[in-house]
Coordinates of C-alpha atoms in Angstrom, one line a residue:
M1 CA -18.7 -115.8 -1.5
S2 CA -19.6 -116.2 2.1
Q3 CA -19.9 -113.2 4.5
K4 CA -16.8 -114.4 6.3
H5 CA -14.7 -114.3 3.2
I6 CA -16.2 -110.9 2.3
F7 CA -15.3 -109.6 5.7
L8 CA -11.7 -110.9 5.5
Y9 CA -11.3 -109.4 2.0
I10 CA -12.5 -106.0 3.2
C11 CA -10.1 -106.1 6.2
T12 CA -7.2 -107.0 4.0
F13 CA -8.0 -104.3 1.6
L14 CA -8.3 -101.7 4.3
V15 CA -5.0 -102.8 6.0
C16 CA -3.1 -102.7 2.6
N17 CA -4.5 -99.2 1.9
L18 CA -3.5 -98.0 5.4
L19 CA 0.1 -99.4 5.0
S20 CA 0.3 -97.8 1.6
A21 CA -0.8 -94.4 3.0
Q22 CA 1.7 -94.6 5.8
Q23 CA 4.5 -95.4 3.4
K24 CA 3.6 -92.3 1.3
T25 CA 3.4 -90.0 4.3
T26 CA 6.6 -91.3 6.1
Q27 CA 9.7 -89.8 4.7
K28 CA 13.3 -90.8 5.5
K29 CA 16.4 -88.8 4.9
P30 CA 20.0 -89.1 6.2
I31 CA 21.1 -87.1 9.3
T32 CA 23.9 -84.7 8.2
I33 CA 26.4 -83.2 10.6
G34 CA 29.0 -82.2 8.1
E35 CA 30.9 -83.7 5.2
S36 CA 33.6 -86.2 4.3
V37 CA 36.5 -84.9 2.2
R38 CA 38.9 -87.2 0.4
F39 CA 42.2 -85.9 -0.9
Q40 CA 45.3 -87.5 -2.4
S41 CA 48.3 -87.0 -0.1
K42 CA 51.5 -86.6 -2.1
I43 CA 53.5 -86.8 1.1
L44 CA 51.9 -90.0 2.4
N45 CA 51.3 -91.4 -1.1
Q46 CA 47.7 -92.3 -0.1
E47 CA 44.2 -91.2 -0.5
R48 CA 43.1 -89.8 2.9
T49 CA 39.8 -88.9 4.4
L50 CA 38.8 -86.0 6.6
N51 CA 35.5 -86.0 8.4
I52 CA 34.4 -82.4 8.9
Y53 CA 31.7 -81.1 11.3
L54 CA 30.3 -77.7 10.6
P55 CA 28.3 -75.8 13.2
E56 CA 24.7 -75.2 12.5
S57 CA 25.3 -71.5 12.0
Y58 CA 28.0 -72.1 9.3
S59 CA 25.6 -72.0 6.4
K60 CA 23.5 -69.1 7.8
E61 CA 26.1 -66.7 9.1
T62 CA 28.2 -66.5 5.9
T63 CA 30.6 -63.8 7.2
K64 CA 31.5 -65.6 10.4
N65 CA 34.8 -67.4 10.9
Y66 CA 35.3 -70.4 13.2
P67 CA 38.0 -72.0 15.3
V68 CA 39.2 -75.4 14.2
I69 CA 39.6 -78.5 16.3
Y70 CA 41.7 -81.2 14.7
L71 CA 41.0 -84.7 16.0
L72 CA 43.3 -87.6 15.6
D73 CA 41.6 -91.0 15.4
G74 CA 38.9 -89.0 13.6
S75 CA 37.2 -91.9 11.7
M76 CA 33.4 -92.2 11.9
D77 CA 33.8 -95.5 13.8
E78 CA 36.4 -94.0 16.2
D79 CA 36.2 -90.7 18.1
F80 CA 34.6 -88.3 15.6
I81 CA 30.9 -88.6 16.5
H82 CA 31.2 -88.4 20.3
I83 CA 33.8 -85.5 20.2
V84 CA 31.5 -83.6 17.8
G85 CA 28.7 -84.2 20.3
L86 CA 30.8 -82.5 23.0
V87 CA 31.7 -79.6 20.7
Q88 CA 28.0 -79.0 19.7
F89 CA 26.8 -79.3 23.3
G90 CA 29.6 -77.1 24.7
S91 CA 28.8 -74.4 22.2
F92 CA 25.1 -74.1 22.9
S93 CA 24.4 -70.6 24.0
W94 CA 23.0 -71.7 27.4
I95 CA 26.1 -73.8 28.0
N96 CA 28.7 -71.4 26.5
M97 CA 31.7 -73.6 27.3
L98 CA 33.5 -73.0 24.0
P99 CA 32.9 -71.1 20.8
E100 CA 31.2 -72.7 17.8
S101 CA 33.9 -74.6 16.1
I102 CA 34.7 -76.7 13.1
V103 CA 35.9 -80.2 13.9
V104 CA 38.3 -81.9 11.4
G105 CA 38.5 -85.7 12.1
I106 CA 41.5 -87.2 10.5
S107 CA 40.6 -90.8 9.5
N108 CA 43.1 -93.5 10.0
I109 CA 44.6 -96.0 7.6
D110 CA 47.4 -97.3 9.9
R111 CA 47.6 -95.4 13.1
K112 CA 50.5 -97.5 14.4
H113 CA 52.5 -96.3 11.5
D114 CA 51.3 -92.6 11.4
F115 CA 51.5 -91.9 15.1
T116 CA 54.9 -93.4 15.9
Y117 CA 58.5 -92.4 15.2
P118 CA 61.2 -95.0 14.7
T119 CA 62.0 -97.1 17.7
N120 CA 65.1 -98.9 18.9
N121 CA 63.1 -101.1 21.3
K122 CA 62.8 -104.7 20.0
K123 CA 59.4 -105.3 21.6
D124 CA 58.0 -102.1 20.0
K125 CA 59.2 -103.3 16.6
K126 CA 57.7 -106.7 17.1
D127 CA 54.3 -105.4 18.3
F128 CA 54.3 -102.6 15.7
P129 CA 55.8 -103.9 12.5
T130 CA 54.7 -100.9 10.4
T131 CA 56.1 -98.4 12.9
G132 CA 57.9 -95.1 12.2
G133 CA 55.8 -92.9 10.0
S134 CA 55.1 -89.9 12.3
E135 CA 57.5 -87.5 10.5
K136 CA 55.6 -87.7 7.2
F137 CA 52.2 -87.7 9.0
I138 CA 53.2 -84.4 10.7
Q139 CA 54.4 -83.0 7.4
S140 CA 51.1 -83.9 5.8
L141 CA 49.2 -82.3 8.6
E142 CA 51.2 -79.1 8.2
K143 CA 51.6 -78.9 4.5
E144 CA 48.4 -80.6 3.2
I145 CA 45.6 -80.9 5.7
Q146 CA 45.8 -77.5 7.4
P147 CA 46.2 -75.6 4.0
L148 CA 43.2 -77.6 2.7
I149 CA 41.1 -76.5 5.6
T150 CA 42.3 -72.9 5.3
K151 CA 41.5 -72.8 1.6
N152 CA 38.0 -74.3 1.8
Y153 CA 36.5 -73.2 5.1
R154 CA 35.9 -69.9 6.9
I155 CA 38.3 -70.2 9.9
T156 CA 40.0 -68.1 12.5
D157 CA 43.6 -68.5 13.5
S158 CA 42.7 -70.7 16.5
K159 CA 43.7 -74.3 16.1
T160 CA 43.3 -77.1 18.7
L161 CA 44.7 -80.6 18.5
I162 CA 43.2 -83.6 20.3
G163 CA 45.1 -86.9 20.6
Q164 CA 44.8 -90.0 22.8
S165 CA 47.0 -93.0 23.4
L166 CA 49.3 -93.2 20.3
G167 CA 47.5 -90.1 19.1
G168 CA 48.7 -88.5 22.4
L169 CA 52.2 -89.7 21.5
V170 CA 52.2 -87.9 18.2
A171 CA 50.4 -84.9 19.7
T172 CA 53.3 -84.6 22.2
E173 CA 55.8 -85.0 19.3
I174 CA 54.2 -82.1 17.5
L175 CA 54.2 -80.0 20.7
F176 CA 57.9 -80.7 21.2
K177 CA 59.1 -80.4 17.6
K178 CA 56.5 -78.2 15.8
P179 CA 54.7 -76.3 18.5
A180 CA 53.5 -73.5 16.2
L181 CA 51.1 -75.9 14.4
F182 CA 48.5 -75.5 17.1
D183 CA 47.5 -73.1 19.8
N184 CA 45.8 -75.6 22.2
Y185 CA 46.9 -79.2 22.9
I186 CA 44.7 -81.7 24.5
I187 CA 46.9 -84.8 25.2
V188 CA 45.1 -87.7 26.7
S189 CA 46.7 -91.0 27.9
P190 CA 49.8 -90.4 25.8
S191 CA 51.8 -93.6 24.9
L192 CA 55.1 -92.0 26.0
W193 CA 56.5 -95.4 26.9
W194 CA 57.3 -95.7 23.2
D195 CA 61.0 -96.2 22.4
D196 CA 61.9 -96.4 26.0
E197 CA 60.4 -93.0 26.7
S198 CA 62.8 -91.2 24.4
L199 CA 60.4 -88.4 23.7
L200 CA 60.5 -87.3 27.3
K201 CA 64.2 -86.8 27.0
L202 CA 64.0 -84.2 24.2
N203 CA 64.7 -80.6 24.9
L204 CA 61.7 -78.3 24.3
V205 CA 61.6 -76.0 21.3
P206 CA 60.8 -72.5 22.5
F207 CA 57.2 -71.5 22.0
K208 CA 56.9 -68.3 20.1
Q209 CA 53.1 -67.9 20.7
Q210 CA 51.1 -68.3 23.8
K211 CA 49.6 -71.8 24.2
S212 CA 47.3 -73.8 26.3
I213 CA 48.1 -77.4 27.2
Y214 CA 45.9 -80.0 28.9
I215 CA 47.2 -83.4 29.9
A216 CA 45.0 -86.2 31.3
V217 CA 45.3 -89.8 32.2
G218 CA 43.0 -92.4 33.8
K219 CA 43.7 -95.3 36.1
E220 CA 45.7 -97.0 33.4
G221 CA 48.5 -98.8 35.2
P222 CA 51.8 -97.5 36.7
T223 CA 53.7 -96.8 33.4
M224 CA 50.9 -94.9 31.6
E225 CA 50.1 -92.8 34.7
R226 CA 53.8 -92.1 35.4
V227 CA 54.7 -91.0 31.8
A228 CA 51.7 -88.7 31.7
K229 CA 52.7 -87.1 34.9
E230 CA 56.4 -86.8 33.8
L231 CA 55.2 -84.9 30.7
Y232 CA 53.4 -82.5 32.9
Y233 CA 56.4 -82.1 35.2
K234 CA 58.7 -81.6 32.2
L235 CA 56.6 -78.8 30.8
N236 CA 56.1 -77.3 34.2
V237 CA 59.9 -77.2 35.0
E238 CA 61.7 -76.9 31.6
G239 CA 59.2 -74.7 29.7
E240 CA 59.5 -71.0 29.3
K241 CA 56.0 -70.6 30.8
S242 CA 54.6 -69.1 27.5
Y243 CA 51.6 -71.3 28.0
T244 CA 49.0 -72.4 30.5
L245 CA 49.4 -75.9 31.7
H246 CA 46.7 -78.2 33.2
F247 CA 46.8 -81.8 34.4
K248 CA 43.9 -84.1 35.4
F249 CA 44.0 -87.6 36.8
L250 CA 40.7 -89.3 36.1
E251 CA 40.8 -92.1 38.7
A252 CA 37.4 -93.5 37.8
Q253 CA 38.3 -94.0 34.1
D254 CA 40.6 -96.4 32.3
H255 CA 42.3 -96.3 29.0
G256 CA 39.1 -97.1 27.1
D257 CA 36.9 -94.4 28.4
T258 CA 39.2 -91.5 29.6
L259 CA 39.0 -89.5 26.4
H260 CA 35.4 -88.4 26.5
L261 CA 35.5 -87.0 30.0
A262 CA 39.0 -85.6 29.6
V263 CA 38.0 -83.6 26.5
Y264 CA 34.9 -82.3 28.2
N265 CA 37.0 -81.1 31.1
A266 CA 39.7 -79.7 28.8
F267 CA 37.0 -77.6 27.0
E268 CA 36.0 -76.2 30.3
V269 CA 39.4 -75.2 31.5
L270 CA 41.0 -74.2 28.1
F271 CA 38.2 -72.1 26.6
K272 CA 36.2 -70.7 29.5
Q273 CA 39.4 -69.1 30.8
K274 CA 39.7 -67.2 27.5
K275 CA 36.4 -65.4 27.7

């Protein structure tokens, strides 16, 4: 064997040993920010998934209870991760924007079904052929999802709902019809044009508990901007004032990117005022 071949053999041997050593010393493990819970909904007749973020202190401070933030469009590939990031950041002790909170992301199967009530508008029916399931979705939220969270996690009585677009539509429906389900409502870019804006014509159910309501919309076209403002005006004029009400027009954002900044702003105004 020539010296050249011996040298190449030694180099190859050393490189293989080095790679083997690196593989042994390099460890990989998944990043965990919470847990995914599946349950069989008898009301919806479906298996549904909840993505649940638990604060870092949850496993350490075993006597502590936490507020809950319920997030519509809460799938892993929707709004769950970036909203959880805001909650974690906002609850850092040096930021102190909001208390450490559990986030319950409600994953979607058919949001166009779950987030809309029946419509008489022909175009709505054509564009949303599976429309009209919000009543049962709200029932599941009240009678299955909230009790599941209460039973399995250490929580306080404070409950916040976040919904955008069609999620903002059903969040408004809950506020009007079942306001006691949540204490804080963050309603972003609500699709209140649905069914010829019929939801805006409903009379408000009296609120028995104090609430905080935050409404936001971006530069999303005349109809979206108008109906969001009309929701604010309706609550401002017709309501019994047993709530704090906030409105924000985010002129630099559009329908695609309004939610993140709106939720950050909502956390500032809704939770800082309660300290």
